[in-house]
Every structure is written in structure tokens, then in C-alpha cells.
Short mmCIF file of N, CA and C in Angstrom, two decimals:
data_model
loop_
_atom_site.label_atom_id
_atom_site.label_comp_id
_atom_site.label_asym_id
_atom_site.label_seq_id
_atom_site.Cartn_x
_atom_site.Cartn_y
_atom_site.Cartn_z
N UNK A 1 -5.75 -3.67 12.91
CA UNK A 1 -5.38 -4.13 11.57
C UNK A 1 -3.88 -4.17 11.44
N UNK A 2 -3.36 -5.23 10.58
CA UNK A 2 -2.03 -5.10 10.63
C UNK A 2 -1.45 -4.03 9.60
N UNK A 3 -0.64 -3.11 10.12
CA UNK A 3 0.13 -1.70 9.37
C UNK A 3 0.44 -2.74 8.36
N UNK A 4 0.47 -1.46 6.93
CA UNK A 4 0.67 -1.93 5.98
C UNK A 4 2.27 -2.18 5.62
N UNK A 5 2.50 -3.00 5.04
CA UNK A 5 3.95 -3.48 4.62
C UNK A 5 4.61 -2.04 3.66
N UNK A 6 6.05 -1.84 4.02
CA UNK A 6 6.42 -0.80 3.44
C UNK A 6 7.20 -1.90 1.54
N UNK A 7 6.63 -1.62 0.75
CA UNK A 7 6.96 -2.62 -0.30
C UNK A 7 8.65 -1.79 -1.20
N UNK A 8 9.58 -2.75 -1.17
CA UNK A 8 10.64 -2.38 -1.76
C UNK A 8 10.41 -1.40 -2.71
N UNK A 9 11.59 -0.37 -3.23
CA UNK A 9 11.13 -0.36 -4.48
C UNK A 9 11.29 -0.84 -5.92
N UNK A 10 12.21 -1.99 -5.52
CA UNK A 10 12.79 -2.60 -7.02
C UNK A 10 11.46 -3.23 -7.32
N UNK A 11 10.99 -3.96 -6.38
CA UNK A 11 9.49 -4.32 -6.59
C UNK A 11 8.38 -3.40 -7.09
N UNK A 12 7.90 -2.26 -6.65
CA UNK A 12 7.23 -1.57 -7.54
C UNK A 12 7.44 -0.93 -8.47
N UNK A 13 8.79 -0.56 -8.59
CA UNK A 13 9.33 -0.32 -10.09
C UNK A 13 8.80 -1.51 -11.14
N UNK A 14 9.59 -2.76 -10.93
CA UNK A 14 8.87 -3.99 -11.31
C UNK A 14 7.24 -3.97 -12.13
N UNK A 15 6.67 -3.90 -10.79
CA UNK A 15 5.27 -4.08 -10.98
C UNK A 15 4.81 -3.26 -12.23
N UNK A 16 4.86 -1.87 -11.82
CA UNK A 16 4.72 -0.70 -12.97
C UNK A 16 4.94 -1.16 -14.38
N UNK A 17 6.36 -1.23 -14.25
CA UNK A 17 6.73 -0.96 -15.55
C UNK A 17 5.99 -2.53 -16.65
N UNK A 18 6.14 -3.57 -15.72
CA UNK A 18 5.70 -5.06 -16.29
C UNK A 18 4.59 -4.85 -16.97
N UNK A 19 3.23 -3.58 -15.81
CA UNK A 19 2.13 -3.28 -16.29
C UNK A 19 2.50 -2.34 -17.35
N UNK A 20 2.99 -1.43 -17.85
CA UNK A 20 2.97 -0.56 -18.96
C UNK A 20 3.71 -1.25 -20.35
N UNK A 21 4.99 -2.67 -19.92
CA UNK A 21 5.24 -3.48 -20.99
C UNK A 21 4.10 -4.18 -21.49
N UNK A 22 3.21 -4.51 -20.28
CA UNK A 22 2.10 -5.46 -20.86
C UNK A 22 0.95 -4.44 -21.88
N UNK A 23 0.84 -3.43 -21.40
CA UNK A 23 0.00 -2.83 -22.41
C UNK A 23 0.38 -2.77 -23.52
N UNK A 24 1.85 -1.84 -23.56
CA UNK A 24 2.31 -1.85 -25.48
C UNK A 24 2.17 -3.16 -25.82
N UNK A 25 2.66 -3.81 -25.29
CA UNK A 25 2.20 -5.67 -25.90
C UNK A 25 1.43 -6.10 -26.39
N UNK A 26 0.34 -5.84 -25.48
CA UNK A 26 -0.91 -6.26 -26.06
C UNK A 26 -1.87 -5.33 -27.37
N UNK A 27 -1.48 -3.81 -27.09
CA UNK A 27 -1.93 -2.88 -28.14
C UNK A 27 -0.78 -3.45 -29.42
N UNK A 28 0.39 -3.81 -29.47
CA UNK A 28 1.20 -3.79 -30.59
C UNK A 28 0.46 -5.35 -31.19
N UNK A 29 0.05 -5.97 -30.50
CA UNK A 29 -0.10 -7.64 -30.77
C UNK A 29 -1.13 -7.52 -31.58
N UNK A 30 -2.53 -6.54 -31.06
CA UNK A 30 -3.95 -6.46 -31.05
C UNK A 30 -3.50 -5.67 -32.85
N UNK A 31 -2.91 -4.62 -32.91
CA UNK A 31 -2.91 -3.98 -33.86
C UNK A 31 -2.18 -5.00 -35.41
N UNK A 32 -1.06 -6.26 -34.58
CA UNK A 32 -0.82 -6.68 -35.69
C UNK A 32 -1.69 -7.77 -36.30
N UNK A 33 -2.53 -8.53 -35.40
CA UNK A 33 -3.62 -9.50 -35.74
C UNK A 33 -4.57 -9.01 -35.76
N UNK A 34 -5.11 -7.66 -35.74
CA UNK A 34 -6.53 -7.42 -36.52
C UNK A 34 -6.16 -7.38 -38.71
N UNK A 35 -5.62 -6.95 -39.19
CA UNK A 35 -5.30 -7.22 -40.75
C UNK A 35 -5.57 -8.27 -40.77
N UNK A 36 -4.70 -9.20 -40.20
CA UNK A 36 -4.77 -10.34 -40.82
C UNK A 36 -6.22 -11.35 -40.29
N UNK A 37 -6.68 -10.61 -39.33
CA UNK A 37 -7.63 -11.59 -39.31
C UNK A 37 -8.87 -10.88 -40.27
N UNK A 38 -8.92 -9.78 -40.37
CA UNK A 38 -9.59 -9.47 -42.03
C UNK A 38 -9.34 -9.76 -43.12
N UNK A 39 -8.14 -10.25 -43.16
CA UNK A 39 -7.73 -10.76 -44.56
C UNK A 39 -8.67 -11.98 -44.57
N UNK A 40 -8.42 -13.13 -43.34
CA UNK A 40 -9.09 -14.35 -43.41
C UNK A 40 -10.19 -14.43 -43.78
N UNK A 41 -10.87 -13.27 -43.02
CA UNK A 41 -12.29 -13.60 -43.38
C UNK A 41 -13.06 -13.07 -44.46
N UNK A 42 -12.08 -12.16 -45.30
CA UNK A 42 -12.21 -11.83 -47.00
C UNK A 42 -11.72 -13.53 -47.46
N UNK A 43 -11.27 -13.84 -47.63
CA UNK A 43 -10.91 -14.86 -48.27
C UNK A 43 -11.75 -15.83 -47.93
N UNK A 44 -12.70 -16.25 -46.45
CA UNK A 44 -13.50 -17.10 -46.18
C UNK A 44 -14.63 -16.78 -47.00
N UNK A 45 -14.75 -15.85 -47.18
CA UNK A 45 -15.98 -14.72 -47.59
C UNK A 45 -16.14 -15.65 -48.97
N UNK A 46 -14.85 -15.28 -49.74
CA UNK A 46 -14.92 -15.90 -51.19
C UNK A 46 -14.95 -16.95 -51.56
N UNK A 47 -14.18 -17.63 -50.70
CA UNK A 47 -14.21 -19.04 -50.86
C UNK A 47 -15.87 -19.91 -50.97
N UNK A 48 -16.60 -18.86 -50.03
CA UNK A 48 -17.81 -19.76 -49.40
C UNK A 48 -18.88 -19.41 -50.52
N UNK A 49 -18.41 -18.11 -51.04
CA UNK A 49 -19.24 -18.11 -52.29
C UNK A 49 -18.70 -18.81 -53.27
N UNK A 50 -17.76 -19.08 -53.77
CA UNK A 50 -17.16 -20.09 -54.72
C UNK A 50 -17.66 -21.41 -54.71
N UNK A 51 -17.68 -21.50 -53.35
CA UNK A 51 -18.52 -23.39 -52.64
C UNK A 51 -19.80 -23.30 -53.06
N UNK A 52 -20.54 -22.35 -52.88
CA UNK A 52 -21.87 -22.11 -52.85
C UNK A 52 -22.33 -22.08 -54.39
N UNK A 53 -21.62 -21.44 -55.33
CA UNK A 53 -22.09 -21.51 -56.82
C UNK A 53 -21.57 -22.78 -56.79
N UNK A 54 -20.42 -23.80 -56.63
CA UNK A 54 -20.42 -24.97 -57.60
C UNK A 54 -21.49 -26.14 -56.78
N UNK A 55 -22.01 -25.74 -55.15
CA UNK A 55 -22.94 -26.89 -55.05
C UNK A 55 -24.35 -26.74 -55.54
N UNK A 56 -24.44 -25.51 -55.93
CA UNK A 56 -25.89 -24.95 -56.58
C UNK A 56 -25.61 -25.90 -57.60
N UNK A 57 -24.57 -25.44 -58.76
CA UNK A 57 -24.90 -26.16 -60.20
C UNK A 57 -25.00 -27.69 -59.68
N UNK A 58 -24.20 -28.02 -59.12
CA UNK A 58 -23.99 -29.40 -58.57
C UNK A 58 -25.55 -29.77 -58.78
N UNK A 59 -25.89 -29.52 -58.01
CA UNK A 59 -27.32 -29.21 -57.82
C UNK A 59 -28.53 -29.67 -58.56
N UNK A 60 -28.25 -28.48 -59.47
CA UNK A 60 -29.41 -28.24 -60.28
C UNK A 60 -28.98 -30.06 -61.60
N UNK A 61 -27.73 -30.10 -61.87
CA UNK A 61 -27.37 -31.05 -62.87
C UNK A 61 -28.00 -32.66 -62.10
N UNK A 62 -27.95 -32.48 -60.23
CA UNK A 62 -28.72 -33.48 -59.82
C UNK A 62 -29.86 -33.51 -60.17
N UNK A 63 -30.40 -32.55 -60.00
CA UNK A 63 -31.54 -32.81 -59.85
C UNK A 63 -31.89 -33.07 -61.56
N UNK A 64 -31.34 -32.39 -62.36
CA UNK A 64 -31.73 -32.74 -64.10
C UNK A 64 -32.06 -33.73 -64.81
N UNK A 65 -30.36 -34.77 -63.81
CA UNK A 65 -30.13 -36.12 -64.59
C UNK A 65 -30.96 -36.79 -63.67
N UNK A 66 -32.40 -36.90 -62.79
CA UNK A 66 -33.05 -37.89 -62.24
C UNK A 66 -33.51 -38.27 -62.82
N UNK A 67 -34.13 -39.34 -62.77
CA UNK A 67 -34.89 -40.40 -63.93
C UNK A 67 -36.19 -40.55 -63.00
N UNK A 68 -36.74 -40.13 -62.27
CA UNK A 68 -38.23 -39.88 -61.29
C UNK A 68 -39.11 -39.44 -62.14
N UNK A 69 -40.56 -39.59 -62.27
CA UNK A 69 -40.94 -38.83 -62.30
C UNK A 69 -41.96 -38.24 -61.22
N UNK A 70 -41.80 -39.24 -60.06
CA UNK A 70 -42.43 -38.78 -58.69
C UNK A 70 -41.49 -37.33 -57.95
N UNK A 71 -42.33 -36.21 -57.61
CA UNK A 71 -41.45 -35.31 -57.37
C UNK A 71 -42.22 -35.15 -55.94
N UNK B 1 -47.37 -4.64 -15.58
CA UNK B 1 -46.26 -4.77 -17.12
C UNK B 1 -45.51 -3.33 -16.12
N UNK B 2 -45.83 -1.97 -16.29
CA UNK B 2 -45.91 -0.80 -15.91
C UNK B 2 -45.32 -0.77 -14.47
N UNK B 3 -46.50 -1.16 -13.60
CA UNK B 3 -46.14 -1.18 -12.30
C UNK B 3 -44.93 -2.24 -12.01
N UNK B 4 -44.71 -3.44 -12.29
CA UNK B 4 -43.49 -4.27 -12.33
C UNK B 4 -42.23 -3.14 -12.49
N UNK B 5 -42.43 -2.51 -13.35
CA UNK B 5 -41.17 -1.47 -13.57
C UNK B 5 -41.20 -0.55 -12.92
N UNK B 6 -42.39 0.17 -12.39
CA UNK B 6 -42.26 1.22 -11.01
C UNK B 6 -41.75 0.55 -9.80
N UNK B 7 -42.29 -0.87 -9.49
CA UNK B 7 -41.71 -0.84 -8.74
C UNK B 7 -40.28 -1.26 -8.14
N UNK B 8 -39.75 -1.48 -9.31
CA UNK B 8 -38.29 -2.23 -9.51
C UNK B 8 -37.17 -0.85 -9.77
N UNK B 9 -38.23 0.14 -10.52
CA UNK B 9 -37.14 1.54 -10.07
C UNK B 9 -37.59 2.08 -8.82
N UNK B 10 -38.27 1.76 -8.06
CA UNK B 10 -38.58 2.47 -6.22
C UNK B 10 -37.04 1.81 -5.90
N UNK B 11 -36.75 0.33 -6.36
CA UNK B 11 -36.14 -0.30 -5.16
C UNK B 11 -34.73 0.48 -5.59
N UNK B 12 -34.38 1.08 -6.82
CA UNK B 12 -33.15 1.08 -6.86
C UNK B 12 -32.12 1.61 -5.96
N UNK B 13 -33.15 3.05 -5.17
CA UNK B 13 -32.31 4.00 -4.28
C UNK B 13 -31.94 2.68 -3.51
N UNK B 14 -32.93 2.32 -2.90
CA UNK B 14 -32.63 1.14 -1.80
C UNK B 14 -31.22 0.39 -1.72
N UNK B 15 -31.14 -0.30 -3.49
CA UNK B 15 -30.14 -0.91 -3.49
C UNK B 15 -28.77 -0.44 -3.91
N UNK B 16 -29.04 0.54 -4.14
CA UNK B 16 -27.73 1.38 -4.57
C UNK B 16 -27.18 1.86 -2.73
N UNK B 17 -28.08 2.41 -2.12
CA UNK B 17 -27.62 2.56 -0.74
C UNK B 17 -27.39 1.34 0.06
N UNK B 18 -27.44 0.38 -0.10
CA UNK B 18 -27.60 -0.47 0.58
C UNK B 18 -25.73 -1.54 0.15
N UNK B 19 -25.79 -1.36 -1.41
CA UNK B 19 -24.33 -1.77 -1.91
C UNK B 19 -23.63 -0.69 -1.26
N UNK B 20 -23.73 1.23 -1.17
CA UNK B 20 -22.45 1.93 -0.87
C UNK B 20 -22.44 1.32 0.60
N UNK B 21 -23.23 0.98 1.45
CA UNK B 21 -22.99 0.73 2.85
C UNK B 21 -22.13 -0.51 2.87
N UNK B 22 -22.41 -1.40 1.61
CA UNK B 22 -21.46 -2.37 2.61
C UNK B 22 -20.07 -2.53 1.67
N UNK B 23 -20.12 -1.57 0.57
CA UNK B 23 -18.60 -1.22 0.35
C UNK B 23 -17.82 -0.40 0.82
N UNK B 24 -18.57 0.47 1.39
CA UNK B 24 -17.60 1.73 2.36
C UNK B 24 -16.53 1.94 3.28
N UNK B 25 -17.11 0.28 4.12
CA UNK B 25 -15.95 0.05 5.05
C UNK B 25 -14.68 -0.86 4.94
N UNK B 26 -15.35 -1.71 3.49
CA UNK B 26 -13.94 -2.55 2.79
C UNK B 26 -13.38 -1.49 1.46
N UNK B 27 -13.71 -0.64 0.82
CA UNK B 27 -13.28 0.35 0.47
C UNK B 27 -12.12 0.85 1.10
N UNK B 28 -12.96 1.30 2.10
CA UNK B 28 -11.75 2.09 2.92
C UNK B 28 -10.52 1.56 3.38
N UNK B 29 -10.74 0.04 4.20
CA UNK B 29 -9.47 -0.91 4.47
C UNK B 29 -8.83 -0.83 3.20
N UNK B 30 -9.57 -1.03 1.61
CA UNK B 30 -8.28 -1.60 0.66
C UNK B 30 -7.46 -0.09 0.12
N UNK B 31 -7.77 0.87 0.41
CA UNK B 31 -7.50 2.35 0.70
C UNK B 31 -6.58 2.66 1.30
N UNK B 32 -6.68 2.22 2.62
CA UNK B 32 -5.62 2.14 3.96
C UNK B 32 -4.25 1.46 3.77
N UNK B 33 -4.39 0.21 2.74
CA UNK B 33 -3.71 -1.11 2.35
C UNK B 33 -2.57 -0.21 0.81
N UNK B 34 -3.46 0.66 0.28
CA UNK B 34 -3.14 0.21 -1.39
C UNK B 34 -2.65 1.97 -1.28
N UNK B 35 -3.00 2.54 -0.45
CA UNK B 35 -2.25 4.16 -0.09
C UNK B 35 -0.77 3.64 -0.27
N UNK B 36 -0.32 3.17 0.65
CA UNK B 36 1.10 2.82 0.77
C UNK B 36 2.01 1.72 -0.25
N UNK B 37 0.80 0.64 -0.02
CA UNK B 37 1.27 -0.38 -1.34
C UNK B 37 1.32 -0.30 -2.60
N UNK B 38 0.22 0.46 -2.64
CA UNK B 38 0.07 0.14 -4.83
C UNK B 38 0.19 1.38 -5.03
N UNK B 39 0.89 1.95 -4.70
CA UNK B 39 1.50 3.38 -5.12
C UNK B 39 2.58 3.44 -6.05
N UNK B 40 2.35 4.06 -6.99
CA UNK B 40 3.43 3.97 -8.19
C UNK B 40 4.90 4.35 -7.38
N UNK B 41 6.14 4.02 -7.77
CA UNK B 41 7.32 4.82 -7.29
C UNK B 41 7.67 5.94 -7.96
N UNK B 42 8.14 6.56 -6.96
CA UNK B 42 8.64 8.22 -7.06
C UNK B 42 10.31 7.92 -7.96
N UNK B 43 10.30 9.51 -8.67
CA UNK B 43 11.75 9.16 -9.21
C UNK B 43 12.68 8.43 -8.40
N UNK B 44 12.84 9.30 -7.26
CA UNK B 44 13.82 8.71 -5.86
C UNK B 44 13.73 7.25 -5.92
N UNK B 45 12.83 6.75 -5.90
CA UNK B 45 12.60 5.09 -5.28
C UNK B 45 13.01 4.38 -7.11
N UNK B 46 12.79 4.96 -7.64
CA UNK B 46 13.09 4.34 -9.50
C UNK B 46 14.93 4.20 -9.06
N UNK B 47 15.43 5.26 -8.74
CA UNK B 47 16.88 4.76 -8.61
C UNK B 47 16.99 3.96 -7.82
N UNK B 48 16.48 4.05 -6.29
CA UNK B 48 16.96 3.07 -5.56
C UNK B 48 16.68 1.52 -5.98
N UNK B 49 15.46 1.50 -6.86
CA UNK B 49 15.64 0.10 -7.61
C UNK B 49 16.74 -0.24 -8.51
N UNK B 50 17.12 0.86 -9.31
CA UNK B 50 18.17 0.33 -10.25
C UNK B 50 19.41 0.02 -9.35
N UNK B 51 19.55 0.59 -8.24
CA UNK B 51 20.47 0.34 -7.25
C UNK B 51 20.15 -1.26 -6.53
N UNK B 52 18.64 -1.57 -6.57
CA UNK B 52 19.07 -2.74 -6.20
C UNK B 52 18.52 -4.04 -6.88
N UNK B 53 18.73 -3.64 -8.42
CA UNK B 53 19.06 -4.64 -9.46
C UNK B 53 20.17 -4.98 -9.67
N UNK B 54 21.27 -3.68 -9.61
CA UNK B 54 22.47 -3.98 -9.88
C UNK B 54 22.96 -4.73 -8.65
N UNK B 55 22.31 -4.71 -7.41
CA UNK B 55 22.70 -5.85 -6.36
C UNK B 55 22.69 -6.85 -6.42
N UNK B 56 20.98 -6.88 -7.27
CA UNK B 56 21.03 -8.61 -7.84
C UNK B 56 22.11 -9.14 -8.73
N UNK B 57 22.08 -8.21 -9.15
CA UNK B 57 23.47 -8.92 -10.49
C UNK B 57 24.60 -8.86 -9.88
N UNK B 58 25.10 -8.18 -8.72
CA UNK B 58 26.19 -8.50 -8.54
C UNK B 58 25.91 -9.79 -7.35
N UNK B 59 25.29 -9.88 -6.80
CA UNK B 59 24.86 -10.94 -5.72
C UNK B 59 25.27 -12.04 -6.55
N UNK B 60 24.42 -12.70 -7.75
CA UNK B 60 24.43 -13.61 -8.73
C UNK B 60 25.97 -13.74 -8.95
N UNK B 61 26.68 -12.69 -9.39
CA UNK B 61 27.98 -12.97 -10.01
C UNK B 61 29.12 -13.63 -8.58
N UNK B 62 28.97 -12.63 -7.85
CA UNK B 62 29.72 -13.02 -6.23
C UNK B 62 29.40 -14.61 -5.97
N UNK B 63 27.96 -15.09 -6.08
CA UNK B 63 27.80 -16.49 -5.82
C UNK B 63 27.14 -16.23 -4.45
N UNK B 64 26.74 -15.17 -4.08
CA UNK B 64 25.86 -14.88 -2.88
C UNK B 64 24.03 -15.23 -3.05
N UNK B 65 23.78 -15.69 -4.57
CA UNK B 65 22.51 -16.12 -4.35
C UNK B 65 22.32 -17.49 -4.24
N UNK B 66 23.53 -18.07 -4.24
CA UNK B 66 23.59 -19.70 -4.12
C UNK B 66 23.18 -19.81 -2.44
N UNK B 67 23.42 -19.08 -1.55
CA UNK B 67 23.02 -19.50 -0.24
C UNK B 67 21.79 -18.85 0.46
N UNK B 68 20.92 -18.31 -0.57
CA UNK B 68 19.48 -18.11 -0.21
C UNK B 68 18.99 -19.33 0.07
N UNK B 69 18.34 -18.99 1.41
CA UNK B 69 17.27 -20.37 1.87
C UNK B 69 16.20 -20.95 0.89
N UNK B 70 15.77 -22.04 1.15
CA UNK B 70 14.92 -22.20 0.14
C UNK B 70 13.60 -21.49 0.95
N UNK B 71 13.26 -21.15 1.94
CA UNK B 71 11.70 -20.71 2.43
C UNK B 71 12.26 -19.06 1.49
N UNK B 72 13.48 -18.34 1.48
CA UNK B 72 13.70 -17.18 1.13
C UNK B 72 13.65 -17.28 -0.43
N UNK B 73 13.99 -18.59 -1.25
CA UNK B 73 13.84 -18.80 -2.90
C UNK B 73 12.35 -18.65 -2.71
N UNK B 74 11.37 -19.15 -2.46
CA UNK B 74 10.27 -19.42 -2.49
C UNK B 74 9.18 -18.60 -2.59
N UNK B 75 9.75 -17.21 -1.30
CA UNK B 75 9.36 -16.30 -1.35
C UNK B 75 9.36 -15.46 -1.98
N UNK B 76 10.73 -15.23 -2.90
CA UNK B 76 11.09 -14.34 -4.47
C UNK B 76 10.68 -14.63 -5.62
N UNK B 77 10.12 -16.23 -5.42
CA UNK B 77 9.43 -16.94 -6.39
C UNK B 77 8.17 -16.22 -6.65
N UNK B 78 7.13 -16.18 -5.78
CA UNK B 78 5.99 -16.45 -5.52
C UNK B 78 6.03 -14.42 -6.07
N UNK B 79 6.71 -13.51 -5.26
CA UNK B 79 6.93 -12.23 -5.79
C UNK B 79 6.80 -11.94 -6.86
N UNK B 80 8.13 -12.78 -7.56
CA UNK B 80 8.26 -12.80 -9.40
C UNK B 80 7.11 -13.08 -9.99
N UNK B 81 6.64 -14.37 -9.56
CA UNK B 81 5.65 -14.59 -10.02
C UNK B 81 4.45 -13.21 -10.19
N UNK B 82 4.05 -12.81 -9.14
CA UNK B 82 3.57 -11.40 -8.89
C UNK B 82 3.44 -10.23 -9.96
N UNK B 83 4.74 -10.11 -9.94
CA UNK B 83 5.41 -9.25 -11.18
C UNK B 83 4.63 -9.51 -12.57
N UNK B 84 5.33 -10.95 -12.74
CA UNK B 84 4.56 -11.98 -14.12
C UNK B 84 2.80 -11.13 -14.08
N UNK B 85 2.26 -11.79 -13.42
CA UNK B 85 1.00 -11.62 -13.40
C UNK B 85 0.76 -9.73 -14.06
N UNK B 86 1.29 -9.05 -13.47
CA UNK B 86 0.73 -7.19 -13.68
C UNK B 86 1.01 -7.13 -15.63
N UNK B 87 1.66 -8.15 -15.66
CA UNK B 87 2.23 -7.95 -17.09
C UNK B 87 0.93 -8.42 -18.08
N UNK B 88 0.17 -9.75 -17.23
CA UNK B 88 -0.77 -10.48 -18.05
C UNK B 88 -1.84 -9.31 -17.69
N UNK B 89 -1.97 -8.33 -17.13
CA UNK B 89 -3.05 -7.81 -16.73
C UNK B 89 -2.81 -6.39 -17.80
N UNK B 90 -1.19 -6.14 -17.94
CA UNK B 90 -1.48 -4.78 -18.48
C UNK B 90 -1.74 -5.36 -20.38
N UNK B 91 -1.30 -6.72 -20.27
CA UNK B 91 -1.81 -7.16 -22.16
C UNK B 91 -3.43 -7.14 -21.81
N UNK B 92 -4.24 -7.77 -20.70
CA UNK B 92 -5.25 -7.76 -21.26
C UNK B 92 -5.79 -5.79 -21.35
N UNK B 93 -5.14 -4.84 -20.56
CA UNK B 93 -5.84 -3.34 -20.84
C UNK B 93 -5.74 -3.21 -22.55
N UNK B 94 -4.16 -3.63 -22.68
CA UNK B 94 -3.81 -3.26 -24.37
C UNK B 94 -4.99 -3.54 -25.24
N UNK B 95 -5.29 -5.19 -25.09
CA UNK B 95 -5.82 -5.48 -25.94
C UNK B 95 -7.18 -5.45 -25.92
N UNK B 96 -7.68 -4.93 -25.03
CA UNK B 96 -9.14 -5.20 -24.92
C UNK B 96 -10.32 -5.92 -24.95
N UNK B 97 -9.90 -6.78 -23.78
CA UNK B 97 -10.83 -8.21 -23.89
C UNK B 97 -10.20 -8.62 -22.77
N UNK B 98 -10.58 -9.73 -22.30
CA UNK B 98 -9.84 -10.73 -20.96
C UNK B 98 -9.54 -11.66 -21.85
N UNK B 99 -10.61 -12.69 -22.92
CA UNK B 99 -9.81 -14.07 -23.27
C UNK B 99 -9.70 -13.41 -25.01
N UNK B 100 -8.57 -13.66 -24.78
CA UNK B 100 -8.51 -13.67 -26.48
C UNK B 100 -8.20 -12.29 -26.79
N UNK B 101 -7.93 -11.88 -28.44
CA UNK B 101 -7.91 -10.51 -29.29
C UNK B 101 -9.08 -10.76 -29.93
N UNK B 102 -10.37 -9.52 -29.87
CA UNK B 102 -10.98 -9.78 -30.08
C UNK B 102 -11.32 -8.73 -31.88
N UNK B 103 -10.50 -9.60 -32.67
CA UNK B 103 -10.13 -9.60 -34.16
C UNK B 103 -11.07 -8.90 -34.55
#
């Protein structure tokens, strides 16, 4: 087998540390877009009930003003 | 119904021995490989990097990286690149998920 390569160490310094920047990164990123993506989906939340009562009445006023009397 | 499941837990020893056998001996090579390579650096070796960052920067300033070969650019490329990558690997530990934040 070929002996293993003796690897610099500016290079594994490198490596390391890139890996421990990438974690706070991603924990600082993860921590600032979870709020807000709860905010969104409170607000989708409401919205969809807001949609939902005005296509009900919508609705019901269709169905009121029909002039059928085949149902 | 029953027996289907007896006999699918008989096989497990089987296959559980049967995976350690044929990871044992590539185990061991990436062992042999990653002893020496993927070994974190020791304080000692942390300076000798800052010792030879500040080479890079002075290399750069001297005008001594203007006459790196290109097979030798290529190869620092492909390194860096390297580097790049441990970084995309330590966001995905942070964040917990491979695609995406998973909100």
C-alpha cells in the first residue's frame, strides 16, 4: 500500500478550523431562520383563515342569489 | 405473518456478521490512511501553520507567487477547494439536515 502522505500543517489547521467555522455558521444561521420562519407560518395560518371565512360567505350569498330550483 | 418475521430475525446475526467481515479490512486501510491524515493538529503544528501563512503573505507580497507553475496553481486549487468543502460539511453538522434548514 502506498505510505500515507505526511499532510502540511497549514493545511490541517485549515481543514479544522473551516470545519468548526462551518458549524457556528450553520448553528448561528439555523438559530436566526427558525423565528422567522414561525412568524411566516403564523401569519399563513391567519391569512388562510381570513380566505376561508370570506370564500364561505362568498359562498353561501352564491348559493342564495340562485334562481334554480333544481338542486 | 409470524414465521416471515422469525425468520428474517434468524438472518440478522448472519447479516450483521457478514457486513463486519467485509468492513473490517477497508476499515482498517481507511484507519491506516486517516491515523496520520485526518488527525487534528497539535499546538506545535497550529504554529508552524501560522508560520506558513505568514509565508504565503509574504510570498504574495515579494511577487514569488507569480512564478508558481500552473500544474503547481492547480494543485493549491483543487486543495483550497478541499478546505471549501470541510466548511460546507461543518454548516451541514450546525444545522442539521444535508439540504436545507430544516425551519
Amino acid at each position: 500500500m502506498v505510505p500515507p502522505v505526511a499532510v502540511s500543517p497549514l493545511i490541517k489547521t485549515a481543514r479544522y478550523s473551516a470545519l468548526i467555522v462551518g458549524i457556528i455558521y450553520g448553528k448561528m444561521r439555523y438559530d436566526h431562520l427558525k423565528p422567522i420562519a414561525a412568524e411566516e407560518r403564523r401569519i399563513e395560518e391567519e391569512e388562510k383563515k381570513a380566505r376561508e371565512e370570506h370564500e364561505r360567505i362568498a359562498k353561501q350569498l352564491a348559493e342564495a342569489s340562485e334562481d334554480t330550483i333544481l338542486k | 405473518m409470524a414465521q416471515a418475521v422469525q425468520r428474517l430475525v434468524g438472518k440478522v446475526p448472519t447479516l450483521v456478521n457478514a457486513a463486519v467481515t467485509y468492513s473490517r479490512p477497508r476499515l482498517s486501510t481507511f484507519w491506516y490512511y486517516a491515523r496520520v491524515e485526518l488527525v487534528p493538529p497539535t499546538p506545535a503544528e497550529i504554529r508552524k501553520a501560522i508560520e506558513g501563512a505568514t509565508n504565503l503573505v509574504k510570498g504574495y507580497q515579494s511577487g514569488r507567487l507569480a512564478q508558481t507553475t500552473v500544474k503547481d496553481a492547480l494543485r493549491n486549487g483543487l486543495v483550497a477547494t478541499e478546505v471549501l468543502m470541510w466548511f460546507y460539511i461543518g454548516e451541514c453538522i450546525g444545522k442539521g439536515g444535508i439540504v436545507g434548514y430544516n425551519v
